[in-house]
XYZ file of C-alpha atoms in Angstrom:
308
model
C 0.000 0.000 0.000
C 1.542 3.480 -1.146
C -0.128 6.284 0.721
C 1.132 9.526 -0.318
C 0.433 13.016 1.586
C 1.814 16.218 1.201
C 1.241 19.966 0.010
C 0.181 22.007 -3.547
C 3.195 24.619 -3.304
C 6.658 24.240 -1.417
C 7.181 28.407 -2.649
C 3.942 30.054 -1.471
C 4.484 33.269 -0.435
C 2.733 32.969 2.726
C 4.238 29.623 3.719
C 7.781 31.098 3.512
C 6.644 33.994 5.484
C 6.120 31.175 8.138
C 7.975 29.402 10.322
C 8.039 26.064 8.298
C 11.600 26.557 6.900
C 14.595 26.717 8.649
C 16.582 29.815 8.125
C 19.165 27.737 6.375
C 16.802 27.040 3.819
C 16.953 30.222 1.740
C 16.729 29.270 -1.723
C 14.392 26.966 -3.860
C 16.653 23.923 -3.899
C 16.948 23.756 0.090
C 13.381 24.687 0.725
C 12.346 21.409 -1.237
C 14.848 19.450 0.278
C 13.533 20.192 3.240
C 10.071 19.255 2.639
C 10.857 15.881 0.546
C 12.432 14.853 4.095
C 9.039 15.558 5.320
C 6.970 14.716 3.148
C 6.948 11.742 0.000
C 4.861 14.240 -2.460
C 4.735 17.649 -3.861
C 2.510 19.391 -6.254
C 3.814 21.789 -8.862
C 1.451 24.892 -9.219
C 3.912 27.328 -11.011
C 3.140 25.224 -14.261
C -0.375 26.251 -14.392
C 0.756 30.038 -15.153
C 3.497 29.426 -17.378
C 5.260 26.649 -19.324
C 8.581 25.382 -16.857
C 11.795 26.174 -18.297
C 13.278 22.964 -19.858
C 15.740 22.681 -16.617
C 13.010 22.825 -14.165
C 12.096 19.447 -13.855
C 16.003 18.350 -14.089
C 16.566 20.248 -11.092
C 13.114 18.931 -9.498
C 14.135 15.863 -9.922
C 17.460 15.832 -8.808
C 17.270 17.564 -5.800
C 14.469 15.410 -4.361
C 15.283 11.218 -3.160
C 14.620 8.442 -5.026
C 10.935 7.395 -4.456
C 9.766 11.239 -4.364
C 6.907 11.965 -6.400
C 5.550 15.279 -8.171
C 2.034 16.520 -9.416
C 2.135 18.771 -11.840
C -0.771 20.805 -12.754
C -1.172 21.383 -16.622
C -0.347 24.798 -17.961
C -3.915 26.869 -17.782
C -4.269 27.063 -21.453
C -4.739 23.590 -21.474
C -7.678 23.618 -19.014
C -9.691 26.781 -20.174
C -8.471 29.137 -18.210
C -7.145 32.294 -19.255
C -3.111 32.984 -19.432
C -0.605 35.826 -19.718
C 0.508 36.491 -23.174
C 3.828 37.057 -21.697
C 3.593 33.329 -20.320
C 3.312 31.837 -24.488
C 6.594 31.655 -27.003
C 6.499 33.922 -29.434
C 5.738 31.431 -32.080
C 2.539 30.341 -29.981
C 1.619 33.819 -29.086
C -1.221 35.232 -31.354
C -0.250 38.234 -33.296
C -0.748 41.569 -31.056
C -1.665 39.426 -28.280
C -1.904 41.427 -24.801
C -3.281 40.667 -21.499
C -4.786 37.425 -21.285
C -5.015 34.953 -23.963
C -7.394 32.222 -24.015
C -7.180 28.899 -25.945
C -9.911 29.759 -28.630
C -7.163 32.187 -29.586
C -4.638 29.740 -30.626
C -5.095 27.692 -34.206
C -5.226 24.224 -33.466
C -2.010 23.553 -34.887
C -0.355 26.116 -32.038
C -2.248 24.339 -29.103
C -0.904 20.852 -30.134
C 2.545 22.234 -30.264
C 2.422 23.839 -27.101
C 1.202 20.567 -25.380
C 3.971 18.646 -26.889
C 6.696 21.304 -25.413
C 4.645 21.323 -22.181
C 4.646 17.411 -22.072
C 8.925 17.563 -23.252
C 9.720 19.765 -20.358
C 8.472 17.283 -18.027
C 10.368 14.676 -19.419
C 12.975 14.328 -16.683
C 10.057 13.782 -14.010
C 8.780 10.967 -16.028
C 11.944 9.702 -17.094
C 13.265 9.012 -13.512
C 9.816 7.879 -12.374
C 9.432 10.980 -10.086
C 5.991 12.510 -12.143
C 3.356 11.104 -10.162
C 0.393 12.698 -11.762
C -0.528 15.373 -14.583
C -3.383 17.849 -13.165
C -6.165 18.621 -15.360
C -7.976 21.079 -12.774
C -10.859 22.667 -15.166
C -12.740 25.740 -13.908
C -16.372 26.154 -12.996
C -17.470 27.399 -16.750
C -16.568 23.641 -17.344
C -19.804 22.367 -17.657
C -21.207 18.540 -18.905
C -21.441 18.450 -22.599
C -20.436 16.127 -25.516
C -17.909 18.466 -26.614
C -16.119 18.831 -23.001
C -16.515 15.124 -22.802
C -14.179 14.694 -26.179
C -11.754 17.120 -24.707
C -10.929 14.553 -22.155
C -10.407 12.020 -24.661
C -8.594 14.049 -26.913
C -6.041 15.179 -24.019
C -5.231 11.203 -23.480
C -4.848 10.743 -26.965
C -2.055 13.766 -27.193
C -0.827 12.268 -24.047
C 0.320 8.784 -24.124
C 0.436 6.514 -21.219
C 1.302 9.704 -18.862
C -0.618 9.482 -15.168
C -3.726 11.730 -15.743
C -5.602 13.120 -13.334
C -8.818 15.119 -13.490
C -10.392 17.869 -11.288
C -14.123 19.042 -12.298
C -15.226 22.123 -10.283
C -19.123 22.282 -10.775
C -21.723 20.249 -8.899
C -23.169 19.382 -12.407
C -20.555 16.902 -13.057
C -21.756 14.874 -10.242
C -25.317 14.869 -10.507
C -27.550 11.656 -12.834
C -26.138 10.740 -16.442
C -23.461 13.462 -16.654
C -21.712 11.919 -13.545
C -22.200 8.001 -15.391
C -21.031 9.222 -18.829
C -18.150 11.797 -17.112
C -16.731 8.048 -15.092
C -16.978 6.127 -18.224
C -14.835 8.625 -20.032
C -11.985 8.584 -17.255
C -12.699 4.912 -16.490
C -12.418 4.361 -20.487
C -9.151 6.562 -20.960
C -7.286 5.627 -17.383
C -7.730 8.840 -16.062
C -8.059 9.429 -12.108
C -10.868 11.274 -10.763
C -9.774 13.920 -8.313
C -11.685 13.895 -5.127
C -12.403 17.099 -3.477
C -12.732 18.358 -0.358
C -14.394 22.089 -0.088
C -17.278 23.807 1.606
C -20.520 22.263 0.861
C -22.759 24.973 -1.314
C -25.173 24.995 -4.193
C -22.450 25.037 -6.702
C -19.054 23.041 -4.831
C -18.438 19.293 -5.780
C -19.458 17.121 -3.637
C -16.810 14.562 -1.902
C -17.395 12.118 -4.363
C -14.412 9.887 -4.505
C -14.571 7.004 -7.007
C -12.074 4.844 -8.628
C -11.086 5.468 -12.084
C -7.840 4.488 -12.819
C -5.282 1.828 -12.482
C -2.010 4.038 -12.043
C -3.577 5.757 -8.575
C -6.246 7.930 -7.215
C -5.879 11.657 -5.605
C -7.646 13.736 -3.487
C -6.796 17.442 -2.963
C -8.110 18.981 0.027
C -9.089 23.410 -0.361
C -10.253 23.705 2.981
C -13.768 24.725 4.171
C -13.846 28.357 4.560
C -17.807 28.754 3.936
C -18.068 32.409 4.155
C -14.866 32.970 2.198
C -16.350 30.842 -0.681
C -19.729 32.587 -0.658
C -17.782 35.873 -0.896
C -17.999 37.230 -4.355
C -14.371 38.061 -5.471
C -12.720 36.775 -2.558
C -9.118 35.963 -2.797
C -7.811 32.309 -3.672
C -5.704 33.342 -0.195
C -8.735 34.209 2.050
C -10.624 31.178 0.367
C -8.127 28.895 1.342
C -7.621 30.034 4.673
C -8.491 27.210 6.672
C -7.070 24.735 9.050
C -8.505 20.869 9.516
C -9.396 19.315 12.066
C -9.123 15.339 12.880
C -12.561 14.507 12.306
C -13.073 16.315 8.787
C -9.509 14.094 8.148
C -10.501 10.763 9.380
C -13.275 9.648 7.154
C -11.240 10.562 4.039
C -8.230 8.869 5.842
C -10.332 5.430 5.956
C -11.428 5.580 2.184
C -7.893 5.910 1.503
C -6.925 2.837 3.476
C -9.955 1.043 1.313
C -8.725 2.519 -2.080
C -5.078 1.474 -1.311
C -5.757 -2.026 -0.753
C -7.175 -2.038 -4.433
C -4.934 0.288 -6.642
C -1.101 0.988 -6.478
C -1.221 4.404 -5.115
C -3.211 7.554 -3.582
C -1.925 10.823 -3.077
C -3.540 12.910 -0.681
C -2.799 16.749 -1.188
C -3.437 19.626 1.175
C -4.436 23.013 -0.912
C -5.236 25.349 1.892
C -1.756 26.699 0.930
C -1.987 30.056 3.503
C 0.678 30.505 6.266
C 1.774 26.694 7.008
C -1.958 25.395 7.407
C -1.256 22.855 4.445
C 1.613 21.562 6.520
C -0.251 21.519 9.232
C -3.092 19.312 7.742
C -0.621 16.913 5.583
C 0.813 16.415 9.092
C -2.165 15.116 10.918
C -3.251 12.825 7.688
C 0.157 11.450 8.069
C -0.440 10.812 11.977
C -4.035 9.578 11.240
C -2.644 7.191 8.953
C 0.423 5.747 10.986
C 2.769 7.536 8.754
C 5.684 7.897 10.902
C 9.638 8.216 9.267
C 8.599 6.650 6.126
C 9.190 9.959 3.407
C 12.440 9.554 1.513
C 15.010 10.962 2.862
C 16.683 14.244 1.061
C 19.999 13.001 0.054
C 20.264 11.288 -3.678
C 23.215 10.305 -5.924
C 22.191 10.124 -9.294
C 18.942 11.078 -11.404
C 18.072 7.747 -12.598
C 18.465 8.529 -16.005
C 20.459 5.536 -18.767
C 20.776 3.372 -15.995
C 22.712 5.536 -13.656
């Protein structure tokens, strides 16, 4: 059984403003050393505003153990969401673009191409077995339809065998047929559905958390700030601003003790990413589930890579 907790962002502002790192962790590369000797998972949220640097994941990869994994969410382009123009190459940028860019703008040609550089850059991850899942977090506007339901297919297709994981942020997804046909496309295409945990209103998902695919499964906890989320332009800080407690923890922690005894892995992710309150949650999963010493330890010799 391979039970994986830990946190959406090792550089959050507000997490380095806290006490979490030691003061001899003052750059990027000691900061996530410290945290892989904490925790045996990361997620990558820089990738959702811009494409990584072809280094990046290199250096991901070899300053974390052997038996660290990374989620990486997919560049925002790729999930409907609006981007910087600054953030695309100039040969995927559409003439005069400014401000934000969306992916209607882009020919189809240009969107491929920008997956398939996306996809190279992450290369290293996958290539020394540290990418443990590709985020596919789609927004609200991201509604049940045939069209949305070919999307998913389509991004397998362009993807190969690559761990996919899908987060759906409308109730509608959940509800009668749309919820059947939506697990029959990630069932059909090995995709994981992303459980969610988030204040219960008209329009949140549910904490639905079914299997889907035979790589792993993944949950990704927001918090449950209720008023924050009801609050119309509140902050992604002030939403997430929230710290659990062991009894909104423990019946999560026993459907991940059921799911691992079925599928090779489940990640467990803390999102509430304000001060160290991530942390702080990833910590008490870990006690709930007996989780002691068992996160790879921060020293490693080689990448992996040919054999090494």
């Amino acid at each position: 059984m391979d039970l994986r907790v830990g946190i959406c962002s090792w550089t959050d502002r507000t997490l380095l403003a806290s006490d979490y790192y030691p003061r001899s962790a003052r750059d990027g590369a000691s900061r996530l050393a410290h945290l892989a000797g904490e925790f045996s998972a990361v997620e990558v949220d820089s990738t959702f505003y811009a494409l990584p640097r072809p280094e990046n994941a290199y250096l991901w990869s070899a300053r974390t153990p052997a038996g660290f994994r990374f989620g990486v969410k997919a560049f925002g382009l790729f999930t409907f969401h609006g981007v910087d123009a600054r953030a695309l190459p100039a040969w995927g940028r559409p003439p005069g673009a400014v401000g934000r860019v969306h992916r209607e703008d882009l020919e189809a040609p240009a969107r491929r191409r920008l997956y398939q550089v996306f996809l190279e850059t992450l290369e290293p991850l996958r290539a020394t077995g540290k990418l443990g899942y590709l985020l596919f977090q789609f927004p609200p506007s991201f509604r049940p339809c045939p069209a949305n339901l070919a999307y998913l297919r389509r991004v397998r297709e362009h993807s190969g065998s690559l761990p996919l994981a899908v987060e759906v942020r409308h109730r509608s997804w959940t509800q009668g047929r749309a919820y059947e046909e939506l697990l029959s496309v990630l069932r059909g295409e090995n995709m994981a559905y992303v459980g969610v945990d988030e204040p219960d209103l008209p329009w949140t998902v549910p904490p639905l958390w079914p299997e889907s695919a035979d790589w792993g499964t993944l949950v990704r906890f927001h918090g449950r700030n209720v008023p924050a989320w009801k609050e119309r332009g509140a902050s992604v800080q002030r939403r997430f601003d929230y710290l659990y407690r062991d009894e909104e923890l423990r019946p999560w922690r026993d459907e991940a003790l059921r799911q691992g005894g079925k599928i090779p892995r489940v990640y467990l992710m803390f999102n509430n990413c304000v001060g160290d309150q991530a942390v702080r949650g990833a910590r008490r999963m870990k006690a709930l589930l007996g989780l002691g010493g068992d996160s790879p330890r921060p020293e490693q010799g080689t990448l992996g890579l040919d054999g090494e």
